[in-house]
JSON list of C-alpha atoms and ligand atoms in Angstrom, two decimals:
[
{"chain": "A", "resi": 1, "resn": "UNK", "atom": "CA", "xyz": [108.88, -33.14, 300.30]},
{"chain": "A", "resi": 2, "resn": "UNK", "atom": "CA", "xyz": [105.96, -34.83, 299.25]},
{"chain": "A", "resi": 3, "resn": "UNK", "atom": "CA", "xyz": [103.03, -33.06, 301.07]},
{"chain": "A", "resi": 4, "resn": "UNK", "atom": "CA", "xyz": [104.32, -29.59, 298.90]},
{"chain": "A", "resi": 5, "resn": "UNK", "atom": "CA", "xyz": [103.48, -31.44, 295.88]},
{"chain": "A", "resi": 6, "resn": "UNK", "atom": "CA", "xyz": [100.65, -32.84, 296.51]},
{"chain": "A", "resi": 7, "resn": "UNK", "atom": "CA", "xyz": [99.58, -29.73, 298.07]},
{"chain": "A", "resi": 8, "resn": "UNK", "atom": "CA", "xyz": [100.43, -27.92, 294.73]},
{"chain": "A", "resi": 9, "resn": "UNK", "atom": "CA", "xyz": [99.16, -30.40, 292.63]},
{"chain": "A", "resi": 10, "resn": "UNK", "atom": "CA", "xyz": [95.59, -30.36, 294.67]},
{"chain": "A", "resi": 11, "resn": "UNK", "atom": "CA", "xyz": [95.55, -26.11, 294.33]},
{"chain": "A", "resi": 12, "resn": "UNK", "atom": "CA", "xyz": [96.80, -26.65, 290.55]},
{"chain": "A", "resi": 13, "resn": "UNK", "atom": "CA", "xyz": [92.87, -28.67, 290.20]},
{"chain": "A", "resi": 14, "resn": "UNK", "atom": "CA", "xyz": [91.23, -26.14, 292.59]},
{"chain": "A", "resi": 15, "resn": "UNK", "atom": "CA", "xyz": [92.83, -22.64, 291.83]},
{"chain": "A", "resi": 16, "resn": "UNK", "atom": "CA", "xyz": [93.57, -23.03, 287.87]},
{"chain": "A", "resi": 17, "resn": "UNK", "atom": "CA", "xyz": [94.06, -19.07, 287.40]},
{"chain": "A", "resi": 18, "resn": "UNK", "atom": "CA", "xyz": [96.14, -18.06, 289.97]},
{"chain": "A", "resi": 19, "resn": "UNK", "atom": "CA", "xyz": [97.98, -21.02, 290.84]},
{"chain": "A", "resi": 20, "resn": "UNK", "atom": "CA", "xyz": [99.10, -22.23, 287.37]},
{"chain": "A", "resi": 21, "resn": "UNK", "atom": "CA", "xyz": [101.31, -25.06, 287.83]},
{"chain": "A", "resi": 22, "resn": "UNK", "atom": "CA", "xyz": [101.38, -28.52, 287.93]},
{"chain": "A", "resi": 23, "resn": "UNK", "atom": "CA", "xyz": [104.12, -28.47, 290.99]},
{"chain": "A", "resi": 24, "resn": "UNK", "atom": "CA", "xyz": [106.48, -26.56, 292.91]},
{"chain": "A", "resi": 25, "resn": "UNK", "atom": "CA", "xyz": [109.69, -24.74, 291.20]},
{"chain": "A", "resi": 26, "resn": "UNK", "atom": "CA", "xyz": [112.94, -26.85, 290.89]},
{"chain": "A", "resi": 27, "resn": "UNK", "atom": "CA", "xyz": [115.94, -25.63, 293.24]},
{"chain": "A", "resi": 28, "resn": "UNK", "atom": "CA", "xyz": [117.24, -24.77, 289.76]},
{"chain": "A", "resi": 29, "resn": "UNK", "atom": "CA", "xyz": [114.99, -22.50, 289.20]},
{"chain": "A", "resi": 30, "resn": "UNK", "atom": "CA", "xyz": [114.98, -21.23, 292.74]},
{"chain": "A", "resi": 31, "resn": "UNK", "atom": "CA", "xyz": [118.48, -20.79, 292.17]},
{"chain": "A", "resi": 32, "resn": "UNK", "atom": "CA", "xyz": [118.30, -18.81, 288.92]},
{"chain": "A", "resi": 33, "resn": "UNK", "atom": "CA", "xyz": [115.57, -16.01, 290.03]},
{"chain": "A", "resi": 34, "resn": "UNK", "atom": "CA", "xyz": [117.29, -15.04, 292.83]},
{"chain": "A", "resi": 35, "resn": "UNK", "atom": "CA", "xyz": [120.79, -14.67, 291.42]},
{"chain": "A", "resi": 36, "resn": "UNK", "atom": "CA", "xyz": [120.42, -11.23, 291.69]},
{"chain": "A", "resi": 37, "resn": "UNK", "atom": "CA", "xyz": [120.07, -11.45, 294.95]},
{"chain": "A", "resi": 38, "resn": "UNK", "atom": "CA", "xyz": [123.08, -13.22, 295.48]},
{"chain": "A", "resi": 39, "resn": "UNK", "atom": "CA", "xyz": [125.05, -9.95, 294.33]},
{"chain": "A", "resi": 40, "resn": "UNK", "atom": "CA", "xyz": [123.70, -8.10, 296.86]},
{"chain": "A", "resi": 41, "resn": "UNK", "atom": "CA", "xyz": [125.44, -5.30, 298.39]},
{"chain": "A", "resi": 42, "resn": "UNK", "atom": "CA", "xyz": [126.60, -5.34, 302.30]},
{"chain": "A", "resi": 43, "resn": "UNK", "atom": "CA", "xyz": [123.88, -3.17, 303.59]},
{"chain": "A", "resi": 44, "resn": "UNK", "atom": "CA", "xyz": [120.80, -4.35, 304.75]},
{"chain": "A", "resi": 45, "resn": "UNK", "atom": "CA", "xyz": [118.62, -4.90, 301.86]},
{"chain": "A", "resi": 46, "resn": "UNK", "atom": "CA", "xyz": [114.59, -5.32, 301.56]},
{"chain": "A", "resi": 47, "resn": "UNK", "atom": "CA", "xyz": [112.81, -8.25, 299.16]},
{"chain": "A", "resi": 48, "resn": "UNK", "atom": "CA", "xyz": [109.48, -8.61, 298.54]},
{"chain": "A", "resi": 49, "resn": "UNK", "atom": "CA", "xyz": [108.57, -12.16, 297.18]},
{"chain": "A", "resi": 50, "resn": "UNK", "atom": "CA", "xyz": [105.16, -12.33, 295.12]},
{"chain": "A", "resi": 51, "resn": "UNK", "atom": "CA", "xyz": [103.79, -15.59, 294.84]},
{"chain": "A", "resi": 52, "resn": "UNK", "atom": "CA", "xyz": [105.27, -18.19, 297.38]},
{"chain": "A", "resi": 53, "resn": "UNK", "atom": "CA", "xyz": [103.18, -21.61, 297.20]},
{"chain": "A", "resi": 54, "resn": "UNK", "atom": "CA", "xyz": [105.10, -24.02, 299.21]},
{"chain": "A", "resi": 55, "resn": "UNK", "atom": "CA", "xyz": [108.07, -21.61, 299.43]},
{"chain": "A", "resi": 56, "resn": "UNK", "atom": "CA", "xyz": [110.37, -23.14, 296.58]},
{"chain": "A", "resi": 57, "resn": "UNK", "atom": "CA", "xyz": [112.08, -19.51, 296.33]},
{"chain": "A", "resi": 58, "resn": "UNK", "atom": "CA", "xyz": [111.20, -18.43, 299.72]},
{"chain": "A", "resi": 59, "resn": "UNK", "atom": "CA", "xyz": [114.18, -20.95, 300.99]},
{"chain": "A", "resi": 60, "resn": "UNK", "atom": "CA", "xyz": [116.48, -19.74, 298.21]},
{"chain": "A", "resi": 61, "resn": "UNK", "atom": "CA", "xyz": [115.63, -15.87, 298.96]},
{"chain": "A", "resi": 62, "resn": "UNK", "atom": "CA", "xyz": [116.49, -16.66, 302.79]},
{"chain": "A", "resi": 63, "resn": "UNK", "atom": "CA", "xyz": [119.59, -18.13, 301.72]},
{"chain": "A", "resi": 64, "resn": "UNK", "atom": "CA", "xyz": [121.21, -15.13, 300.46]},
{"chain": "A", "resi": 65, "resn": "UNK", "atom": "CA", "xyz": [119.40, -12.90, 303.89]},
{"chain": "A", "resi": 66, "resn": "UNK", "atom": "CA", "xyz": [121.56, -11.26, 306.85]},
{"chain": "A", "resi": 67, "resn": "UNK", "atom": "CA", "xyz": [120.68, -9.26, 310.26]},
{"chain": "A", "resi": 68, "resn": "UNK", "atom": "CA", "xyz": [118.75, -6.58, 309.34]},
{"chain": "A", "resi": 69, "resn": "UNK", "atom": "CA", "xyz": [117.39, -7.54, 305.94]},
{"chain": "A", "resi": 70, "resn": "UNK", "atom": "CA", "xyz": [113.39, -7.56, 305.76]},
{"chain": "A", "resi": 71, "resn": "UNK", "atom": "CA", "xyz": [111.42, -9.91, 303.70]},
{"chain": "A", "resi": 72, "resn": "UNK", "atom": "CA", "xyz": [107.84, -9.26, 303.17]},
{"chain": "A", "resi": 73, "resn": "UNK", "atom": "CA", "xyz": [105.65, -12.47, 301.14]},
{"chain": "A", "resi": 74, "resn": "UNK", "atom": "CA", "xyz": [102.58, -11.91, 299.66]},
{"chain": "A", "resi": 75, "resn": "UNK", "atom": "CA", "xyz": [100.84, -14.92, 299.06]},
{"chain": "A", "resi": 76, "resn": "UNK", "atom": "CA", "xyz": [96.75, -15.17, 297.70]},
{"chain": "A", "resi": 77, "resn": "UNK", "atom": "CA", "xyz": [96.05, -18.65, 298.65]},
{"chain": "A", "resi": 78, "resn": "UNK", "atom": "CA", "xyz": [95.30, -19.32, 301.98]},
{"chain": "A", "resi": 79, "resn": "UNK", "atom": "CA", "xyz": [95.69, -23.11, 301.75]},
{"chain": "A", "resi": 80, "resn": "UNK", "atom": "CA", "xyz": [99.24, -22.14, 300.74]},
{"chain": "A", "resi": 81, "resn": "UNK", "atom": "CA", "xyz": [99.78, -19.48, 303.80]},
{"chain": "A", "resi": 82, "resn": "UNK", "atom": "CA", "xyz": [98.62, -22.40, 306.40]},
{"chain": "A", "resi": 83, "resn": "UNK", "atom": "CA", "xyz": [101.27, -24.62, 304.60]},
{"chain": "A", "resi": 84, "resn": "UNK", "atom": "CA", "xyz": [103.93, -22.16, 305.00]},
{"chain": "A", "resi": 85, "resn": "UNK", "atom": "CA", "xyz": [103.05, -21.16, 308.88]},
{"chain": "A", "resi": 86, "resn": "UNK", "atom": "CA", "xyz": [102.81, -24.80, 309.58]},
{"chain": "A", "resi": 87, "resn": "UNK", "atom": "CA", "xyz": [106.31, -25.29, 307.78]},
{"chain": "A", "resi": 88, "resn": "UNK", "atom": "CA", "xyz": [107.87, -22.04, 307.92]},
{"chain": "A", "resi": 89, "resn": "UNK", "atom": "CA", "xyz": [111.03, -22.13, 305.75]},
{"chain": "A", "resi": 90, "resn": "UNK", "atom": "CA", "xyz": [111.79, -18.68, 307.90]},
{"chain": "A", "resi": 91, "resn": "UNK", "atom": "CA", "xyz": [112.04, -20.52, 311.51]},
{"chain": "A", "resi": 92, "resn": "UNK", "atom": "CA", "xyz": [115.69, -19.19, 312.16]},
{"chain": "A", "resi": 93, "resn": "UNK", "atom": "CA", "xyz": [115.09, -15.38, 310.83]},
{"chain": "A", "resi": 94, "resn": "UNK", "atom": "CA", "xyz": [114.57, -13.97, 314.51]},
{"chain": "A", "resi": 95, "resn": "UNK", "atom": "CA", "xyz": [117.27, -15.67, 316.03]},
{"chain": "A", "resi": 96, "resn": "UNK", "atom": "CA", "xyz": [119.62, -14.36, 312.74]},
{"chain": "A", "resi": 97, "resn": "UNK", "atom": "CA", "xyz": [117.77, -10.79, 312.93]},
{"chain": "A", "resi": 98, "resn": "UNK", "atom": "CA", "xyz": [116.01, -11.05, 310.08]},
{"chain": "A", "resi": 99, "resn": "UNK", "atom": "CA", "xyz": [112.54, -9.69, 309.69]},
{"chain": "A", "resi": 100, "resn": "UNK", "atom": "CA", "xyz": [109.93, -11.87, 307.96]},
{"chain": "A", "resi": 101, "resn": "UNK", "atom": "CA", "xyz": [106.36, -11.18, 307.27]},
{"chain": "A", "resi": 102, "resn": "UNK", "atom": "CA", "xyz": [103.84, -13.23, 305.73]},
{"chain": "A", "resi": 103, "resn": "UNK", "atom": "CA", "xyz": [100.62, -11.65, 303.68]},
{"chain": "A", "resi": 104, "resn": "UNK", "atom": "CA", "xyz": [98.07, -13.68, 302.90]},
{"chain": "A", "resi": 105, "resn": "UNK", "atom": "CA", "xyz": [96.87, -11.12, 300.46]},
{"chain": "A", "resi": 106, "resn": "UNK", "atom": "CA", "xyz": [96.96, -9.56, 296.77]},
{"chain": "A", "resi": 107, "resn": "UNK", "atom": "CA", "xyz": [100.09, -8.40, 295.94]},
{"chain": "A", "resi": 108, "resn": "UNK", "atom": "CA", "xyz": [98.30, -5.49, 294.47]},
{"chain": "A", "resi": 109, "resn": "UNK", "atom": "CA", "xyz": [97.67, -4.33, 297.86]},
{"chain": "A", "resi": 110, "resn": "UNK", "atom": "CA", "xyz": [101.18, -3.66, 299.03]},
{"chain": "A", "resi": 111, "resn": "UNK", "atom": "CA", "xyz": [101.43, -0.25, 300.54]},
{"chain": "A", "resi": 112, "resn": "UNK", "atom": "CA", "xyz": [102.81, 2.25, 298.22]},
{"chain": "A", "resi": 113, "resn": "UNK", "atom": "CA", "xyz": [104.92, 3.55, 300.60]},
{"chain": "A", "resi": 114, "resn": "UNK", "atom": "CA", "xyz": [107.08, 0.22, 300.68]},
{"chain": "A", "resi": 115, "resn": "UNK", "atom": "CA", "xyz": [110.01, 0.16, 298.32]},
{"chain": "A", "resi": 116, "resn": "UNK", "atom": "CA", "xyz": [111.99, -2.93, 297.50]},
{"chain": "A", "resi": 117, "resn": "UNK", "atom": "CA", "xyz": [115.62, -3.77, 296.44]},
{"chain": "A", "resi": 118, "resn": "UNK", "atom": "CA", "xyz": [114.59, -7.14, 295.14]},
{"chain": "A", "resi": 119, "resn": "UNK", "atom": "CA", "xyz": [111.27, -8.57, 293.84]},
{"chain": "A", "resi": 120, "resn": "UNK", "atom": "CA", "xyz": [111.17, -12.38, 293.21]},
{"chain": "A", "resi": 121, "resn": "UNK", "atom": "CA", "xyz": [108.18, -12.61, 291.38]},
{"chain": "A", "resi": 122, "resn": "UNK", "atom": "CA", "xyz": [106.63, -16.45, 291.01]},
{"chain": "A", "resi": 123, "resn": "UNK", "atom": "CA", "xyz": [103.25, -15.66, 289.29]},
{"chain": "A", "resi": 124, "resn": "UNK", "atom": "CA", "xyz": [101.48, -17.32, 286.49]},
{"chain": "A", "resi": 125, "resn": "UNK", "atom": "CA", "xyz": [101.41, -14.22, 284.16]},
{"chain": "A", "resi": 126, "resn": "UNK", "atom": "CA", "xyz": [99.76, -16.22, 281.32]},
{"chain": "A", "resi": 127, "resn": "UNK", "atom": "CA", "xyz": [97.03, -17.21, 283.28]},
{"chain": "A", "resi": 128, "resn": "UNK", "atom": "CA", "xyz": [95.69, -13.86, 283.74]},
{"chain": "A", "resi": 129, "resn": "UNK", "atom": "CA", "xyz": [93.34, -11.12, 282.36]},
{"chain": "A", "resi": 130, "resn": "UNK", "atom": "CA", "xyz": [95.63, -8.57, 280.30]},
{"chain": "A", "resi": 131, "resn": "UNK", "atom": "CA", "xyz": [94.23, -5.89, 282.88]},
{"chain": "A", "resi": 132, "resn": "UNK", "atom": "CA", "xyz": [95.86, -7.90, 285.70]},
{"chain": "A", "resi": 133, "resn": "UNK", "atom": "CA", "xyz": [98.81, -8.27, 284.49]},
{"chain": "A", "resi": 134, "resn": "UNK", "atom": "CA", "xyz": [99.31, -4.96, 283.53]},
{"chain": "A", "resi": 135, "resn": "UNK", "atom": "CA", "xyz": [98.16, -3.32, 286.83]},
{"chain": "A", "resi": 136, "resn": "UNK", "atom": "CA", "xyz": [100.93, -6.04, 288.61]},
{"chain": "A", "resi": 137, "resn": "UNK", "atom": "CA", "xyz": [103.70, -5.57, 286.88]},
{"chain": "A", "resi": 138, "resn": "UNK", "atom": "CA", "xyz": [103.06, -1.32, 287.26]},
{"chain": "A", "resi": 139, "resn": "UNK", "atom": "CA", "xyz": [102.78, -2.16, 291.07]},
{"chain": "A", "resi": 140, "resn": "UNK", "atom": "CA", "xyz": [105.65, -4.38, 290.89]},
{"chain": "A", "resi": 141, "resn": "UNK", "atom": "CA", "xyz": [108.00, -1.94, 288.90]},
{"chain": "A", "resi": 142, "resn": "UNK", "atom": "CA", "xyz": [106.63, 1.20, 290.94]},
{"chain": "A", "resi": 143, "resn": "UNK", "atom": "CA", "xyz": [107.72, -0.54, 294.32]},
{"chain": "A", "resi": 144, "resn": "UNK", "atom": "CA", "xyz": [111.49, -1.35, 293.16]},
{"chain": "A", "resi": 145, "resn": "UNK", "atom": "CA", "xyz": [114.02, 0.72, 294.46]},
{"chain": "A", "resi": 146, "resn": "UNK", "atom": "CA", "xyz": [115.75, 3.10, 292.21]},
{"chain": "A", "resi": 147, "resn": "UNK", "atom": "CA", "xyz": [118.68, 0.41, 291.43]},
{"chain": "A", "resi": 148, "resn": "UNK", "atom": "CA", "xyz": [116.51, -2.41, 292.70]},
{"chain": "A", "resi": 149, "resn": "UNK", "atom": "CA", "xyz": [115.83, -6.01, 290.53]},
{"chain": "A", "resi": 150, "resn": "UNK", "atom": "CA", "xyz": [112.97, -7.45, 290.04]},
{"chain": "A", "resi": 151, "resn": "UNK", "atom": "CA", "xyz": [113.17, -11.18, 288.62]},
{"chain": "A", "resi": 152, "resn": "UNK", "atom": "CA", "xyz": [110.42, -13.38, 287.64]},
{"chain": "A", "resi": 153, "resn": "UNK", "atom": "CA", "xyz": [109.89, -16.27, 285.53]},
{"chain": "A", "resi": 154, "resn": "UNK", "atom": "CA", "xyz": [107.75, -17.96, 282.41]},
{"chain": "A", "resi": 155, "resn": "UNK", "atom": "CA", "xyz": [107.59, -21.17, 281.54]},
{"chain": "A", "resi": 156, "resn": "UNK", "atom": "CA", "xyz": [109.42, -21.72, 277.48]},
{"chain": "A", "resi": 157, "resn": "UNK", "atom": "CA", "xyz": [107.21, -22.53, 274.96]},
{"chain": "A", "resi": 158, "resn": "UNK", "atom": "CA", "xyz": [104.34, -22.77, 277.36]},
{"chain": "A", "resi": 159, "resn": "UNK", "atom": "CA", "xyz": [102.54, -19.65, 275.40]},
{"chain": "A", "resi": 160, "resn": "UNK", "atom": "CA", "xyz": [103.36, -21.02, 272.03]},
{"chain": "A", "resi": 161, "resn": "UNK", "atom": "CA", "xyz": [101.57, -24.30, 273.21]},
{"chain": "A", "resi": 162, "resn": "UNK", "atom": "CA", "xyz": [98.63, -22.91, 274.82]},
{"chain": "A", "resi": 163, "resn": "UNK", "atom": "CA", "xyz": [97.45, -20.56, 272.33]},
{"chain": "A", "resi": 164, "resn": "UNK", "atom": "CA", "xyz": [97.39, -23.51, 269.87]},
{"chain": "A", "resi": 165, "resn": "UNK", "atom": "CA", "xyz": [95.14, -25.79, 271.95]},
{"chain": "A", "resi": 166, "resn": "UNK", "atom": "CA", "xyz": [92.79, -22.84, 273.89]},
{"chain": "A", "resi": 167, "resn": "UNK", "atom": "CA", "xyz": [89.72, -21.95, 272.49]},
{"chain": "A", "resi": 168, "resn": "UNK", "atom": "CA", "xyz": [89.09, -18.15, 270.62]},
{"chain": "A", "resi": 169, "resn": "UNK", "atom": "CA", "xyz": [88.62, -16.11, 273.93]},
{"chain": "A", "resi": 170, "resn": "UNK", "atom": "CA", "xyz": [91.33, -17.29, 275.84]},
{"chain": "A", "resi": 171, "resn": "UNK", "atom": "CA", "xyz": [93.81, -17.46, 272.61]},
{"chain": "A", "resi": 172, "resn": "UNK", "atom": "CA", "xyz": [92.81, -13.54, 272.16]},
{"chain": "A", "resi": 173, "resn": "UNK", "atom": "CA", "xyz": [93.41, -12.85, 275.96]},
{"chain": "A", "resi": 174, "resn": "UNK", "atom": "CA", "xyz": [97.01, -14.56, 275.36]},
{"chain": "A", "resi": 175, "resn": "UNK", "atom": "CA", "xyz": [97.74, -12.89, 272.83]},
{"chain": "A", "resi": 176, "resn": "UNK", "atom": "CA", "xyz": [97.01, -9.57, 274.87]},
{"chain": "A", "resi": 177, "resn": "UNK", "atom": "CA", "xyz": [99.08, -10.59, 278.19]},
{"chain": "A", "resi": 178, "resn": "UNK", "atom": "CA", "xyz": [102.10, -11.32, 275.24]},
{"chain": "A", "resi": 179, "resn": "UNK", "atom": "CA", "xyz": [102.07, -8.11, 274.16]},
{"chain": "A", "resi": 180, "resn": "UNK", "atom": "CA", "xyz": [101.82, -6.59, 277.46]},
{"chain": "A", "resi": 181, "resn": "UNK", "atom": "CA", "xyz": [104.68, -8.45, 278.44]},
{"chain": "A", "resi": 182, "resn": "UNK", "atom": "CA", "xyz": [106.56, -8.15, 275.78]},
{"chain": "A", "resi": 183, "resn": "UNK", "atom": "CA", "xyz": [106.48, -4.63, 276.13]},
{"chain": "A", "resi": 184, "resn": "UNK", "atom": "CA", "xyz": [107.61, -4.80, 279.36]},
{"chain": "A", "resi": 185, "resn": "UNK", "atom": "CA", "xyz": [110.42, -6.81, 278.75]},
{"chain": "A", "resi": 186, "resn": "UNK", "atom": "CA", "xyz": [111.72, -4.25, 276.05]},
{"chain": "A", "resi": 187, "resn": "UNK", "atom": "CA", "xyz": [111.48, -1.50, 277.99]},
{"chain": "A", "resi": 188, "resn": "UNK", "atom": "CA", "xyz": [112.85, -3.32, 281.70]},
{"chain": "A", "resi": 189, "resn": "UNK", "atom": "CA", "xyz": [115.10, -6.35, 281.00]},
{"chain": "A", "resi": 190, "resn": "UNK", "atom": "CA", "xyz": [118.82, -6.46, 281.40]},
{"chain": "A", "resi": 191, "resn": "UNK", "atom": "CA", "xyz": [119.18, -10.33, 281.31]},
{"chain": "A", "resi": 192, "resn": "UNK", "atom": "CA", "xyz": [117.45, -13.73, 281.57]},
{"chain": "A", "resi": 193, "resn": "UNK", "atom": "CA", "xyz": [118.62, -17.44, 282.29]},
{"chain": "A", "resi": 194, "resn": "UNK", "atom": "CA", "xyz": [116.97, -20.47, 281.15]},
{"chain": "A", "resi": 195, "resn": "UNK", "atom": "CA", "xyz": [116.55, -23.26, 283.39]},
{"chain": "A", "resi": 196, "resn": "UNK", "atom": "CA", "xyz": [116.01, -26.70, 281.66]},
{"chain": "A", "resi": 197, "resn": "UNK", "atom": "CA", "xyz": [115.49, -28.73, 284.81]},
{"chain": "A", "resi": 198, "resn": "UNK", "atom": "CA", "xyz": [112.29, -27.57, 285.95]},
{"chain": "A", "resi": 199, "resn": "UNK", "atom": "CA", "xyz": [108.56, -28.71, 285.27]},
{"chain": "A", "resi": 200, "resn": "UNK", "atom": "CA", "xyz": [108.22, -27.22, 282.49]},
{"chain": "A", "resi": 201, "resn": "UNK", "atom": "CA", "xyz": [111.65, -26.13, 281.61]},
{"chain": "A", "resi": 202, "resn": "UNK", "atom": "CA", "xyz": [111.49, -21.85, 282.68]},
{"chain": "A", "resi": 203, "resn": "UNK", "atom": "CA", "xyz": [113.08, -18.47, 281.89]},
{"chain": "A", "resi": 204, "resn": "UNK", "atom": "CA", "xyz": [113.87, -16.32, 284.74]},
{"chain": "A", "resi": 205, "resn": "UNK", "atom": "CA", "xyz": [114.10, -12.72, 283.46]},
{"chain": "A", "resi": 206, "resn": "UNK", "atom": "CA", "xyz": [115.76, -9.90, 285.52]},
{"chain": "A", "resi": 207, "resn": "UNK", "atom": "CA", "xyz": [114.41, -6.44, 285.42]},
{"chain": "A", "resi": 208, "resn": "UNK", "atom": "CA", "xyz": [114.94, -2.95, 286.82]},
{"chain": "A", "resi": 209, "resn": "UNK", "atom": "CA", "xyz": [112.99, 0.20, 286.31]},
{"chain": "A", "resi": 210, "resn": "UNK", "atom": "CA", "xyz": [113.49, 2.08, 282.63]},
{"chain": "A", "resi": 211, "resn": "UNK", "atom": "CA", "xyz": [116.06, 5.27, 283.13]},
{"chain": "A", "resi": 212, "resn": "UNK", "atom": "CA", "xyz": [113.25, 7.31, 282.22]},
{"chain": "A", "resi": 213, "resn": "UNK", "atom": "CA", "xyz": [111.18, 6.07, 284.73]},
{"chain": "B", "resi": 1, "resn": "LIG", "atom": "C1", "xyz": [103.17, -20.67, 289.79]},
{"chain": "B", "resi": 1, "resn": "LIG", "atom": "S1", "xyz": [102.81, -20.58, 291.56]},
{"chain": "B", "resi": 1, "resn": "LIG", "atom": "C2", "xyz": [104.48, -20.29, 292.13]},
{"chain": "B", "resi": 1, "resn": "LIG", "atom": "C3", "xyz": [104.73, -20.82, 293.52]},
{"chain": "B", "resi": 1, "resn": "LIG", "atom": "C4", "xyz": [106.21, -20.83, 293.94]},
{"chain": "B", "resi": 1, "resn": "LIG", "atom": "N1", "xyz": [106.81, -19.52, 293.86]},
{"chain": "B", "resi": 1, "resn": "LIG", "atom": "C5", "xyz": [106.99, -21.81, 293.08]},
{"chain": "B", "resi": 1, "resn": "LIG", "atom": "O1", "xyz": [107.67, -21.31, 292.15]},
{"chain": "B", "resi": 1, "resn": "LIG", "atom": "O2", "xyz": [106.92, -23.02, 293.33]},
{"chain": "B", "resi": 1, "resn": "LIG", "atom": "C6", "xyz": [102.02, -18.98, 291.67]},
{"chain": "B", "resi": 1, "resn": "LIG", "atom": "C7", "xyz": [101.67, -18.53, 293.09]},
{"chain": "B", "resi": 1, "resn": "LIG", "atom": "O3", "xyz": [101.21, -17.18, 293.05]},
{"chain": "B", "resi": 1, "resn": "LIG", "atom": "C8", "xyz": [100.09, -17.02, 293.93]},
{"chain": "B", "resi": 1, "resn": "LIG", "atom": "N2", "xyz": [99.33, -15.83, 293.46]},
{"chain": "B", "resi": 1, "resn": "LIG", "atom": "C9", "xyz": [98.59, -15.74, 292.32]},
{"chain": "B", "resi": 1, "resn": "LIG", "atom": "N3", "xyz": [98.10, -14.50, 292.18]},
{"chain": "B", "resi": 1, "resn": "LIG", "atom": "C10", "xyz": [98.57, -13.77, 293.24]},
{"chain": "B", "resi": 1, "resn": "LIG", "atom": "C11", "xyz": [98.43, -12.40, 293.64]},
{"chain": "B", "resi": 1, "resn": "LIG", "atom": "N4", "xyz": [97.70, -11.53, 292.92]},
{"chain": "B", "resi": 1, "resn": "LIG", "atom": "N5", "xyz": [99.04, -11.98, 294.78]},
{"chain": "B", "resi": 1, "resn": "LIG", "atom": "C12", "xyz": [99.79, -12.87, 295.52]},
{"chain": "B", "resi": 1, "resn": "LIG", "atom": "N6", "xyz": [99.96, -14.17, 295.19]},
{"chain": "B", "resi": 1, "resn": "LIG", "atom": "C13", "xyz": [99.36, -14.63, 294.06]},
{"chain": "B", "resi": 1, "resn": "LIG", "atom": "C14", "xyz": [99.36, -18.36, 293.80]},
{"chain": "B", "resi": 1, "resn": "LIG", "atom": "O4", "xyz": [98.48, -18.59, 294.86]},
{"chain": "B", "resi": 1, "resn": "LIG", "atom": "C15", "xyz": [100.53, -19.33, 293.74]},
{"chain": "B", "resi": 1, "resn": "LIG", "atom": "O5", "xyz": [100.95, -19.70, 295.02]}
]
């Protein structure tokens, strides 16, 4: 569709930070993050999806949804939340008996009562304070499920390439948000796929909370 990309193109100018790419994930890559979720077990299951833009993942997460699952979306950007009430990729859910919510809202707020089998995760990690990042992906890991998955992505080479060209702030707050996620990825990570056909070419990484967490 061309009014998602020029959407995300227009948000990519306006909202820099939080938006942080040039256009909307490949079905590739909409394909790979929610793998998981295509293992899923026969009960009814719970996702939370961080991050949905135009809803690139949104329609791959729904693919994989039955009667009695519940998807929750937490999405910052207004502009992005009238684009997705105005084309909701969930239009069918109620007739199927699927529950679908839309939040236009922090993800940081999410109740902490709310626990998750699956988190699909589309944010721009690199584009953030070190603070933020690390207070996300503690909310993120503290709302999984006991044998939940949380999968998100980052875009190869992209961190290599932008602390070369940024100037001597931002390269020291990359270098920060690495080593927070690196050290996240050590101590969560079970597996990752890379996903050439997307712009840029991505990683998803899958996740699930530490045993000695
Ligand atoms: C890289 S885009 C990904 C969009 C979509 N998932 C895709 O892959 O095409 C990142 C999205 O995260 C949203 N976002 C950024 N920070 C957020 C936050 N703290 N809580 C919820 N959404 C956020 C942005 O508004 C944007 O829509």
């Amino acid at each position: 569709m061309l009014k998602d990309v020029t959407l995300f193109y227009s948000q990519f100018r306006d909202s820099f930070t939080t938006t942080g790419a040039i256009a909307p994930s490949s079905p590739l890559l909409g394909k790979a993050i929610t793998h998981p979720l295509s293992q899923r077990p026969s009960r009814p299951v719970r996702v939370l999806e961080v991050g949905a833009g135009t809803g690139a993942f949104t329609r791959q997460i729904l693919k994989h949804l039955r009667a009695g699952d519940q998807l929750d979306i937490y999405e910052l950007n207004s502009r992005f939340c009238d684009y997705l009430r105005a084309h909701p990729p969930w239009q069918e859910c109620a007739l199927k008996g699927i529950f679908c919510r839309l939040h236009n809202a922090d993800v940081r707020g999410v109740s902490t009562e709310s626990r998750y089998d699956y988190i699909v995760c589309g944010l721009p990690f690199n584009n953030f304070e070190p603070e933020v990042v690390s207070e996300i992906l503690s909310v993120l890991i503290e709302r999984l499920s006991p044998e939940g998955v949380f999968s998100y992505f980052e875009y190869i080479f992209s961190h290599e390439f932008k602390s070369r060209f940024l100037k001597p702030s931002d390269r020291q707050r990359m270098i920060r948000v690495g080593a927070i996620v690196r050290a996240f990825i050590r101590k969560h990570q079970f597996g990752y796929r890379q996903v050439w056909l997307n712009l840029p070419p991505a990683k998803a990484r899958y996740c699930r909370k530490a045993a000695q967490t």
